[in-house]
Tab-separated table of C-alpha atoms and ligand atoms in Angstrom:
chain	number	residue	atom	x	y	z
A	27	UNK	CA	16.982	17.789	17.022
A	28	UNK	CA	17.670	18.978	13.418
A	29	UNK	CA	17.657	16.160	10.770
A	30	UNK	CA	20.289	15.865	8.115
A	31	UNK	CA	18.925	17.273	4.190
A	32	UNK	CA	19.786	15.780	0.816
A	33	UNK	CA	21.833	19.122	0.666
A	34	UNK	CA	24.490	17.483	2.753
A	35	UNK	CA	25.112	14.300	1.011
A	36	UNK	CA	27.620	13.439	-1.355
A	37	UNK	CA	25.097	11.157	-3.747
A	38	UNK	CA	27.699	11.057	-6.547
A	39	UNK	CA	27.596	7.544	-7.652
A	40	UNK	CA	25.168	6.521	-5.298
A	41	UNK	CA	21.939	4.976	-5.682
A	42	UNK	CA	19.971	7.252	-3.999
A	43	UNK	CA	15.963	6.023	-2.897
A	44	UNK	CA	13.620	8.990	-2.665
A	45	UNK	CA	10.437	8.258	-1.309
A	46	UNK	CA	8.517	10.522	-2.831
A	47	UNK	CA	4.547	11.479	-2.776
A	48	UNK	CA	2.835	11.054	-6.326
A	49	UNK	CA	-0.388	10.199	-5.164
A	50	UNK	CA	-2.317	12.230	-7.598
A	51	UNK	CA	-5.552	12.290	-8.667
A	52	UNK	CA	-5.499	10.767	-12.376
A	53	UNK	CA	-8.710	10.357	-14.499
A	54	UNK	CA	-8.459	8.014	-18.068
A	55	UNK	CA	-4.855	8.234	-17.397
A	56	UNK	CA	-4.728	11.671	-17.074
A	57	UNK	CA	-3.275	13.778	-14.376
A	58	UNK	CA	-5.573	16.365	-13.323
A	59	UNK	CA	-3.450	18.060	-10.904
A	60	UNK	CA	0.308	17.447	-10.311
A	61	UNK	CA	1.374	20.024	-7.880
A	62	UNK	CA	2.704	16.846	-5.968
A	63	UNK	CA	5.225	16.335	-8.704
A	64	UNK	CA	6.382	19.437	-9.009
A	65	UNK	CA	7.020	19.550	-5.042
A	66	UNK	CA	9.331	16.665	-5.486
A	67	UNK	CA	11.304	18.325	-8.644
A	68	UNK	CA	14.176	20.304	-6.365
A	69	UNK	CA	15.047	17.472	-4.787
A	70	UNK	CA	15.027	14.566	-7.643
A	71	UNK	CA	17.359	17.755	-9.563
A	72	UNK	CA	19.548	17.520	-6.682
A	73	UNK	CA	20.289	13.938	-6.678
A	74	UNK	CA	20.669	13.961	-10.475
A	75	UNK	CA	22.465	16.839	-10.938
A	76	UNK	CA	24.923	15.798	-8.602
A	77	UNK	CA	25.647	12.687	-10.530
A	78	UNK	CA	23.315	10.480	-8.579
A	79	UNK	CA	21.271	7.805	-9.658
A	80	UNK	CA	17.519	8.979	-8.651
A	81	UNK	CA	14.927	5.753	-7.382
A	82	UNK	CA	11.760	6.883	-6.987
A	83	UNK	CA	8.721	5.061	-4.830
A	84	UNK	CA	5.516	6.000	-3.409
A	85	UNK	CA	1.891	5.090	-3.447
A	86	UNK	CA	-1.165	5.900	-5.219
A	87	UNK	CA	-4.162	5.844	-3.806
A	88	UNK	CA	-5.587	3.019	-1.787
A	89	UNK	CA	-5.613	-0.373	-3.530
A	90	UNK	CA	-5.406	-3.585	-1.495
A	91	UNK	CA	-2.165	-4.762	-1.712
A	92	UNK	CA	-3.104	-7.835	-4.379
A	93	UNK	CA	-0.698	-7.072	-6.857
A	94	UNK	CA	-0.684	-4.993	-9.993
A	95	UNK	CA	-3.564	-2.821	-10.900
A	96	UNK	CA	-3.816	-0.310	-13.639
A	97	UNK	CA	-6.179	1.569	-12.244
A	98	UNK	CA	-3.460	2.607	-9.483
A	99	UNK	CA	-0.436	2.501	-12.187
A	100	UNK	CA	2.015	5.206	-11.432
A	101	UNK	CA	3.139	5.296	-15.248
A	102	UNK	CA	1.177	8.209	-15.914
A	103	UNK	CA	3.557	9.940	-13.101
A	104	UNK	CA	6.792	8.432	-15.041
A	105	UNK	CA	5.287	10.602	-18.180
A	106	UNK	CA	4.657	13.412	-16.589
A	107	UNK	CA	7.892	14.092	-13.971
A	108	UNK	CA	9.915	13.073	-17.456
A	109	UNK	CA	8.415	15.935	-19.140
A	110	UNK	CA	9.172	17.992	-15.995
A	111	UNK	CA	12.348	16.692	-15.727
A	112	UNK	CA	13.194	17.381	-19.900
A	113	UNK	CA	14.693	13.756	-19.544
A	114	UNK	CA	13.322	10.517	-19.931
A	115	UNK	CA	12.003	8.388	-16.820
A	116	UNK	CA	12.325	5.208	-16.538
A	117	UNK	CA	9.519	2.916	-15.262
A	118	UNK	CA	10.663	-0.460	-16.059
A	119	UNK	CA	8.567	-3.078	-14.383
A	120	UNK	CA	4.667	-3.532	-12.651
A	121	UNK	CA	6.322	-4.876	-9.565
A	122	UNK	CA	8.606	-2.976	-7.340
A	123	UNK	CA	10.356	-5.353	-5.875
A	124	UNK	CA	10.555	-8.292	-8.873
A	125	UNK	CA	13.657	-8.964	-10.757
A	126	UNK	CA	12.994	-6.544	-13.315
A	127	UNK	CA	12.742	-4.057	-11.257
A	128	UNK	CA	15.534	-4.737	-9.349
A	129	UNK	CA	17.840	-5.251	-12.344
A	130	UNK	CA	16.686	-2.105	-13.630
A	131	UNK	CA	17.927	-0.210	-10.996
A	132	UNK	CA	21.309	-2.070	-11.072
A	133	UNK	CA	21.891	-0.639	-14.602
A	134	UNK	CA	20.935	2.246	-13.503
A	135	UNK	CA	23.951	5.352	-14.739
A	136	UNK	CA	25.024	8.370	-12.934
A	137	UNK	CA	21.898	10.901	-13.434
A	138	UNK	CA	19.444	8.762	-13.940
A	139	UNK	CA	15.965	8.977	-12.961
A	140	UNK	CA	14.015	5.678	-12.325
A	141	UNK	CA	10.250	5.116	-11.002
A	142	UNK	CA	8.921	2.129	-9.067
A	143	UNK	CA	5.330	0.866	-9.123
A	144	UNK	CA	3.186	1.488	-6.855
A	145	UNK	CA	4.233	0.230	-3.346
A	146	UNK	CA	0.070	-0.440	-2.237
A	147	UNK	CA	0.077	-3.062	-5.080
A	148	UNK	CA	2.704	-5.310	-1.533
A	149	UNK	CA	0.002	-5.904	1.544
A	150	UNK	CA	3.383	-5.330	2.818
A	151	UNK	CA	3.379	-1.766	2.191
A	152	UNK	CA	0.313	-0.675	4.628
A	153	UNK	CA	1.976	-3.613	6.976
A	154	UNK	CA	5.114	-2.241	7.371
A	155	UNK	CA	6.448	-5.466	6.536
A	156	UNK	CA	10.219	-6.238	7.516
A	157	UNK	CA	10.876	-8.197	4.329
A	158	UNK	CA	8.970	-5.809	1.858
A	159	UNK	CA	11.245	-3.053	3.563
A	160	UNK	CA	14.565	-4.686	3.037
A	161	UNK	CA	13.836	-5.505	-0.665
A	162	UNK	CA	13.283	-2.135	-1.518
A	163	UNK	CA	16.590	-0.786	1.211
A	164	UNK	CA	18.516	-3.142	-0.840
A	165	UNK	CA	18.393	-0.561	-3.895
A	166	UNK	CA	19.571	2.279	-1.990
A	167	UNK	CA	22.703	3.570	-0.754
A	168	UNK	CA	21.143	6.397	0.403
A	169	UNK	CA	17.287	6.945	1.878
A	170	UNK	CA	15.549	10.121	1.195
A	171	UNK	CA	11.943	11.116	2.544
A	172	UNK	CA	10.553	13.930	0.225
A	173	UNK	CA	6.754	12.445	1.028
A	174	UNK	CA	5.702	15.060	3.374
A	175	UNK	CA	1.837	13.693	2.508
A	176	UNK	CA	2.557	10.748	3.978
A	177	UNK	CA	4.956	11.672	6.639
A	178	UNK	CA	2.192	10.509	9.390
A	179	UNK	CA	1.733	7.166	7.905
A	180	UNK	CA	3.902	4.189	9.540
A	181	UNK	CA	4.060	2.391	6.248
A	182	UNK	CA	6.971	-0.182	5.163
A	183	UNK	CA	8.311	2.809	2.689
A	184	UNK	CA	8.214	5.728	5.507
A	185	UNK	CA	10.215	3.923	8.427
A	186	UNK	CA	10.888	0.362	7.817
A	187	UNK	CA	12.815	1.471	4.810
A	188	UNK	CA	15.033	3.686	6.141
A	189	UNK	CA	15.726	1.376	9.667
A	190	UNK	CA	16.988	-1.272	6.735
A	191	UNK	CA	18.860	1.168	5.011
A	192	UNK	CA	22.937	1.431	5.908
A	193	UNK	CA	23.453	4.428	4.246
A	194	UNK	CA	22.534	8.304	4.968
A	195	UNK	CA	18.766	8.596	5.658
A	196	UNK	CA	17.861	12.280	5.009
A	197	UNK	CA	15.084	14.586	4.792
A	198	UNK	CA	14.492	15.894	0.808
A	199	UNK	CA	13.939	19.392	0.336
A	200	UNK	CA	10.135	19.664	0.577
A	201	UNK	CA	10.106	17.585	3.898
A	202	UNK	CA	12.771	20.464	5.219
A	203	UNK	CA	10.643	23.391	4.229
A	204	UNK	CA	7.763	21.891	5.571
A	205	UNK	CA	8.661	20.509	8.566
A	206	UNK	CA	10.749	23.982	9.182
A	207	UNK	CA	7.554	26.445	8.550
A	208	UNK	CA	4.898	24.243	10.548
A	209	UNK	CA	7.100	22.947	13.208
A	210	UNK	CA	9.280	26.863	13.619
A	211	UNK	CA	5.736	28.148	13.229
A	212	UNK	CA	4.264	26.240	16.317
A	213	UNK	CA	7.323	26.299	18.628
A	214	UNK	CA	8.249	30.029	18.227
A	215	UNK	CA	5.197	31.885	16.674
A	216	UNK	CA	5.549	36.073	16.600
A	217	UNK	CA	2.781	36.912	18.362
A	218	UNK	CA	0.147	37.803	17.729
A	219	UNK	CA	-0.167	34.453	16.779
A	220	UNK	CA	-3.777	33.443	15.002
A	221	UNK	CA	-5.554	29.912	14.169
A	222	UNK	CA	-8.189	29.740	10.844
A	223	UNK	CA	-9.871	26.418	11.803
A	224	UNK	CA	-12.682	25.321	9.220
A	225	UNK	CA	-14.202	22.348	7.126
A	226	UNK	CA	-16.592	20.026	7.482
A	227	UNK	CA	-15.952	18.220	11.235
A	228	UNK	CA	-15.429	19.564	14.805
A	229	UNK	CA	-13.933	15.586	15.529
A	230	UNK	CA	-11.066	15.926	12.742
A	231	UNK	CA	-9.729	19.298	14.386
A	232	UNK	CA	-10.733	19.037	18.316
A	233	UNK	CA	-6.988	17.689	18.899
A	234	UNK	CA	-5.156	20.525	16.793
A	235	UNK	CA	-7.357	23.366	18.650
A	236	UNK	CA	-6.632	21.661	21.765
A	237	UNK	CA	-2.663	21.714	20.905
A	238	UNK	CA	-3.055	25.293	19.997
A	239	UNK	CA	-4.766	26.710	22.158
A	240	UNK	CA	-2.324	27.752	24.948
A	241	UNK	CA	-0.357	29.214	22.099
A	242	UNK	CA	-2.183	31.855	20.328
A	243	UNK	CA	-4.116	34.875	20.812
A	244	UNK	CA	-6.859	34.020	18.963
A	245	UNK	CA	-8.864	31.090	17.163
A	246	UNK	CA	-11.253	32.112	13.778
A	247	UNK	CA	-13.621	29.300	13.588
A	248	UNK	CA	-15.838	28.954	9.974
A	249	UNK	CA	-16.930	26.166	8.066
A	250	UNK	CA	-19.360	23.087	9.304
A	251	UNK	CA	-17.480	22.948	12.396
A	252	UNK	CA	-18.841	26.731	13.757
A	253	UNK	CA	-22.282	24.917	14.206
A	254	UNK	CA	-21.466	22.580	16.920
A	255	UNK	CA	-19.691	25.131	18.886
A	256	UNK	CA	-22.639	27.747	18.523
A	257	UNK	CA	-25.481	24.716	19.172
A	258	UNK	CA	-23.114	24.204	22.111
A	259	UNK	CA	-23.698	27.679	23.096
A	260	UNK	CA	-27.180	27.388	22.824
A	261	UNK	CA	-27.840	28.961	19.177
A	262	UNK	CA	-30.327	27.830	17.417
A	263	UNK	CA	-28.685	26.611	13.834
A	264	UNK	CA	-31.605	25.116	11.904
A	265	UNK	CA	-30.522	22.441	9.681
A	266	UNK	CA	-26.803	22.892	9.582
A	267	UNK	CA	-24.410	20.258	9.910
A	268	UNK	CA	-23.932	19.659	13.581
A	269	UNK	CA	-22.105	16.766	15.131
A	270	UNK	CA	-24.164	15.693	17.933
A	271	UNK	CA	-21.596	13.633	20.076
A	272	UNK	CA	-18.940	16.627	19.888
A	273	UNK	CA	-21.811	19.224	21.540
A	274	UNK	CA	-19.933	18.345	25.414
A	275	UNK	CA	-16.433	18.634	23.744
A	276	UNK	CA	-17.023	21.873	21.795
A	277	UNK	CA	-18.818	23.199	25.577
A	278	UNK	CA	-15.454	21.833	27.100
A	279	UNK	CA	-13.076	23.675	24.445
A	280	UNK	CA	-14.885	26.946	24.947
A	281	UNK	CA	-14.058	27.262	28.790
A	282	UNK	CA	-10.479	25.814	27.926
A	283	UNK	CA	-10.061	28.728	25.260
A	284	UNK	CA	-11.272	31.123	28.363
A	285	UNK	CA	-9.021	29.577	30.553
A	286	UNK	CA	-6.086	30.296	28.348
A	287	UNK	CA	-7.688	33.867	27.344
A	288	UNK	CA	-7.406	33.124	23.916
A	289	UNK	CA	-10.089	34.711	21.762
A	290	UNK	CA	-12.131	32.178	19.910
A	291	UNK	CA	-14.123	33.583	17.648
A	292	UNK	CA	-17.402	32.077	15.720
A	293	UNK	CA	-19.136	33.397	13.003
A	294	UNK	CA	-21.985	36.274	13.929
A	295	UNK	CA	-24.051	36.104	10.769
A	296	UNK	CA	-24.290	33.264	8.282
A	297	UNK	CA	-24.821	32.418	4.089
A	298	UNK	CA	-27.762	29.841	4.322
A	299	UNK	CA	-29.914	28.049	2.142
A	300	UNK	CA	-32.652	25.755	1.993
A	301	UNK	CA	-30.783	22.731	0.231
A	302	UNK	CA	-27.060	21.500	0.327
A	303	UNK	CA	-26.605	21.818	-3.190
A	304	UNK	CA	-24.699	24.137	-6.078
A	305	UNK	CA	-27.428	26.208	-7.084
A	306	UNK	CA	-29.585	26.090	-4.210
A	307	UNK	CA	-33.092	27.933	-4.698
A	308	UNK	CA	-33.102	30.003	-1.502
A	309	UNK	CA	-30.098	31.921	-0.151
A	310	UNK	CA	-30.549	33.975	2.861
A	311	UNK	CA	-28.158	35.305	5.694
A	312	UNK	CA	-28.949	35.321	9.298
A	313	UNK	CA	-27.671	36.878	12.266
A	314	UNK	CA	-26.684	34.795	15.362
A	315	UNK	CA	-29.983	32.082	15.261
A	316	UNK	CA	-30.184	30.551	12.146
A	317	UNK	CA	-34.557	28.944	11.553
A	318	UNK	CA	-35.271	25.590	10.791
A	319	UNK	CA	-35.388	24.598	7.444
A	320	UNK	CA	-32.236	26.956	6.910
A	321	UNK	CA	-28.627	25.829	6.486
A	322	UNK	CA	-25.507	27.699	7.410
A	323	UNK	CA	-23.428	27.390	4.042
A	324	UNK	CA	-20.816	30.431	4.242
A	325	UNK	CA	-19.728	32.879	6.845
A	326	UNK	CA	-21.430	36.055	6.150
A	327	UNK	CA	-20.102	39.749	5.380
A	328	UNK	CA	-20.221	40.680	9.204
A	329	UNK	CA	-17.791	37.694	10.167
A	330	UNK	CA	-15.778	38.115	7.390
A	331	UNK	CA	-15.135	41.766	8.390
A	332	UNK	CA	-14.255	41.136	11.859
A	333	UNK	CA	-11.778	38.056	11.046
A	334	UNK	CA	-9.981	40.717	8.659
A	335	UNK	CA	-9.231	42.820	11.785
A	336	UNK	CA	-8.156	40.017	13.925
A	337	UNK	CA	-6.189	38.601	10.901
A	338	UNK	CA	-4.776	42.439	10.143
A	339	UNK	CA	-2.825	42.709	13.635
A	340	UNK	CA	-1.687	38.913	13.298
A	341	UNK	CA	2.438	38.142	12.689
A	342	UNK	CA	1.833	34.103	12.617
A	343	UNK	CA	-1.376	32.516	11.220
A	344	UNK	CA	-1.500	28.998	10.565
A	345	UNK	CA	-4.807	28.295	8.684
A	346	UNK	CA	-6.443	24.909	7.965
A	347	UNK	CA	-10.041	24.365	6.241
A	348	UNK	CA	-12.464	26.389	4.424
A	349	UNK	CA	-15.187	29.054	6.001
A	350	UNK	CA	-17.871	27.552	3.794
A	351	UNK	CA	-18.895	24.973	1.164
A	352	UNK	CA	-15.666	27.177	-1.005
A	353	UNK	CA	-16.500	24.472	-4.159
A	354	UNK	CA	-19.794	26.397	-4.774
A	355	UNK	CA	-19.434	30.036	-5.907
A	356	UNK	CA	-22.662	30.850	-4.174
A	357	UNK	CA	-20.971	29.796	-0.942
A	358	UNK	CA	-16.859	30.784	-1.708
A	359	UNK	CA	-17.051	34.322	-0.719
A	360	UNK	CA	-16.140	33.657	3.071
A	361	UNK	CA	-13.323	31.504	2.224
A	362	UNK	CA	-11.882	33.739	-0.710
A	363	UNK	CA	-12.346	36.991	1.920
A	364	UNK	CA	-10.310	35.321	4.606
A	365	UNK	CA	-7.541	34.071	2.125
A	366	UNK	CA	-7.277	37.428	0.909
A	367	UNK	CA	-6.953	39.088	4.466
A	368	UNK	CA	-4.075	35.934	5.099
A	369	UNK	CA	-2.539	37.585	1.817
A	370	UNK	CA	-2.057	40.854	3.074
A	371	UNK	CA	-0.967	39.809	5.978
A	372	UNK	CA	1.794	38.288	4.003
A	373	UNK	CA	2.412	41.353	2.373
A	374	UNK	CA	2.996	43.050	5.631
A	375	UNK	CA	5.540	40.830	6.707
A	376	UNK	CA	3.474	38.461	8.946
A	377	UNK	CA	4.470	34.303	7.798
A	378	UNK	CA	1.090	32.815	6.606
A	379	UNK	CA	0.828	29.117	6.497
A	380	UNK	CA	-2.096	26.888	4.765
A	381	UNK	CA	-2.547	23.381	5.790
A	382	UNK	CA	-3.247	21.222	2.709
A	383	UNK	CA	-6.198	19.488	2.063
A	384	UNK	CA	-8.932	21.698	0.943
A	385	UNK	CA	-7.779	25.267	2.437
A	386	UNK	CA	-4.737	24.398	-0.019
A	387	UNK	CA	-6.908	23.433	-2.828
A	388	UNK	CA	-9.058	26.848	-2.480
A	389	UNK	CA	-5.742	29.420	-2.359
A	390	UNK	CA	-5.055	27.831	-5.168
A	391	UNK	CA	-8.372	28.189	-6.912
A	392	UNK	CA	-7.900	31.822	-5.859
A	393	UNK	CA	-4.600	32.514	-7.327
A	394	UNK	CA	-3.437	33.889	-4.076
A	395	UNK	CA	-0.476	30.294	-3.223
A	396	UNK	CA	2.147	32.680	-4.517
A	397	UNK	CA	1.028	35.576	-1.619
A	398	UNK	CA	1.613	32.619	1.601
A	399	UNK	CA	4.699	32.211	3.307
A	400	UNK	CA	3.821	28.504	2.937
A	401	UNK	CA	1.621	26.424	1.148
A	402	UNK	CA	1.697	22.708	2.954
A	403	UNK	CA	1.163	19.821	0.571
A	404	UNK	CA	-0.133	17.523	2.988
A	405	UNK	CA	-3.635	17.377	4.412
A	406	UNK	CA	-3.365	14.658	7.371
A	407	UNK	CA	0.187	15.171	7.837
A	408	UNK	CA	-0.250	19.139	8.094
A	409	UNK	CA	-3.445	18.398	10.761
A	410	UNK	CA	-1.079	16.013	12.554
A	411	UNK	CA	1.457	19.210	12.650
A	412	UNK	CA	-1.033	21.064	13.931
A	413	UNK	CA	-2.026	18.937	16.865
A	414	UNK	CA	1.594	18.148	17.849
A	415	UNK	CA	2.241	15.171	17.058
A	416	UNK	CA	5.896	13.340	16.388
A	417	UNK	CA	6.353	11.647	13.178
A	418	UNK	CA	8.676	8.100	13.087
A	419	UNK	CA	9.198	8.657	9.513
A	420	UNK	CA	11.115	11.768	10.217
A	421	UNK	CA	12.499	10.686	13.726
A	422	UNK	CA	14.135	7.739	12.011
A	423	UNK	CA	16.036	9.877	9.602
A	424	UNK	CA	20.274	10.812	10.828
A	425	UNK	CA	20.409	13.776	13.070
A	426	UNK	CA	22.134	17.002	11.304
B	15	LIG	P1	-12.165	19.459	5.757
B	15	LIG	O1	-11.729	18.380	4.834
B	15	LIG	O2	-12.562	19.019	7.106
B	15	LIG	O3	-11.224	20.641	5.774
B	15	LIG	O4	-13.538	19.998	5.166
B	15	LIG	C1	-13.648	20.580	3.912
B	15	LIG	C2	-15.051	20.445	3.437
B	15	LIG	O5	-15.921	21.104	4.333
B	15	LIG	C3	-15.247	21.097	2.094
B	15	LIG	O6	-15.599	20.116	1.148
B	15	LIG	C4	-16.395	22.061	2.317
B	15	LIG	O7	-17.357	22.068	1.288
B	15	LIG	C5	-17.028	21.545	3.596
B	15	LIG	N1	-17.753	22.599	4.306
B	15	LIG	C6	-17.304	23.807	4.658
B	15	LIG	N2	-18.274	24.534	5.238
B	15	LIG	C7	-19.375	23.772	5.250
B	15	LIG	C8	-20.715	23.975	5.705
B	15	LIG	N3	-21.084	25.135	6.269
B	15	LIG	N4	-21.588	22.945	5.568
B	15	LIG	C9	-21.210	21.787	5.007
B	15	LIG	N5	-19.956	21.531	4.548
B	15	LIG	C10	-19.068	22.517	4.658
């Protein structure tokens, strides 16, 4: 069932409680990347420009829950989202829920934009805690979930919130688009529909290539994660990162892809070197067996060329994780070669969707975010997509 957007909402007047996700990285006080901000921007407009009263709340990072902390401050994002915004944000007290804060918000005027503290400073927070919740419901007339990031996290701000809240609990804009290109994406792909799977573990993305499976036509594997299938296989792989415990499940996932005569495909020939590090001395590529003392670091020229092809005939392709250690130029060339062949694949009218995290990170070191039908903010929650997976935080929110 469809929920009910900000779009629909008369907030005119209202106090309206967006919980938003700001958790961006910040170094000496300085935001290094606020993409997160900007994600939230349509829907903050919307409130305001509709003559609501905007309250803002999420987390930053992972502090304990024993009270302020300036380390974990969102000021910083009160700065920046002003200067966004081209109006002045108000971040009035170092508790969320004191009486500052709380009388803050009671002055608030029609258009306002107000930011709470960090909700990890409350235990209650991570707890879900019932009273936590209802302080914070007891600013809001209406509840609005624009943290797509944290959209798989049961925390008090995510779905005790809105259960306290009597008003309107709706989706904000960037929890619509995503929710409509993964989950659209998944339930009705075009075929053919193809999986990029990479990164560092097998164990984070077993359950999403489980989920998909059945679905597709066909399954690019790269990154760490190609090792443990192709040691599962019997290939030798030197020293690359293999997860030993995963060897029966990879085995198992191989006859399951078989069984649902989906193609998946593993890398044939492979960027190694001698040492996991930046400028590593010795950089060779290998075909199939990779020798000891060697490795696997990128996806050679061989593999990228045949995930092009598959890629080229695709109308869906939902990609999450890199082909190769994509931080390191020496090893980014597998990586930037399948993000360009997702590009063009764009181009031709196919809809292209990155799952945060990392893949995000590197289409946007590439220049190439503008060229996917979708760019996900949210690592976990995207994964959690991926493997099929309900959220509470958006089942709790009014039906359209
Ligand atoms: P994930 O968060 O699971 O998507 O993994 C992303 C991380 O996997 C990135 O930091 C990459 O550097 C790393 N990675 C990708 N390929 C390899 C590889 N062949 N060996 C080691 N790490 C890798």
């Amino acid at each position: 069932m469809a929920k009910k957007s900000i779009a629909s909402v008369d907030v005119s007047g209202k106090r309206v409680l967006v919980r938003v996700d700001f958790n961006v990285p910040i170094e000496n006080g300085i935001i290094e990347d606020d993409r997160r901000i900007k994600a939230a921007l349509p829907t903050i407009r919307s409130v305001i420009d509709r003559g609501g009263r905007a309250i803002l709340c999420s987390h930053l990072g992972r502090p304990e829950g024993k009270g302020y902390e300036a380390d974990s401050s969102l000021e910083p994002c009160a700065k920046r989202l002003g200067e966004l915004l081209g109006k002045p944000v108000a971040f009035p007290s170092q508790n969320c829920i004191d009486d500052t804060a709380a009388a803050a918000v009671a002055a608030m005027k029609n258009g306002e934009v107000l930011l709470l503290e960090n909700l990890r400073h409350h235990k209650g927070e991570k707890k879900g805690d019932a009273a936590f919740a209802g302080k914070l419901a007891s600013y809001a007339d209406v509840y609005v979930n624009d943290a797509f990031g944290t959209c798989h996290r049961p925390d008090a701000s995510m779905v005790a919130v809105p259960k306290a809240v009597k008003g309107p609990k709706v989706m904000g804009f960037l929890v619509e688009k995503e929710i409509k290109y993964l989950s659209e994406a998944l339930a009705r792909p075009q075929a053919p529909f193809v999986v990029v799977l990479g990164g560092a573990k097998v164990s984070d993305k077993m359950a999403a290539i489980e989920h998909l499976l059945p679905k597709c036509s066909a399954v690019l594997v790269g990154g760490a994660m190609a090792y443990t299938f192709l040691k599962a296989m019997g290939r030798d792989v030197g020293n690359s990162r293999v997860e030993e415990d995963r060897l029966g499940d990879a085995k198992r996932t191989i006859e399951l892809a078989a069984r649902h005569k989906c193609d998946l495909h593993l890398p044939t020939d492979h960027v190694c070197s001698t040492q996991f590090a930046e400028n590593a001395g010795d950089i060779n590529v290998f075909e199939n067996n990779i020798p000891d003392g060697f490795m696997g670091m990128d996806i050679g020229l061989k593999t990228q060329a045949k995930y092009a092809v598959v890629l080229n005939k695709a109308k869906t392709i939902v990609w999450n994780g890199p082909m190769g250690v994509f931080e390191w130029p020496a090893f980014a060339v597998g990586t930037k070669s399948v993000a360009r062949a997702i590009a063009e694949a764009t181009g031709r009218g196919a809809t292209t969707i990155v799952g945060g995290g990392d893949s995000a990170a590197a289409v946007e070191q590439f220049g190439l975010a503008e060229k996917f039908s979708h760019v996900s903010t949210g690592g976990g929650a995207s994964l959690e997509m991926l493997e099929g997976k309900r959220f509470e935080s958006v089942d709790v929110l009014d039906e359209a």
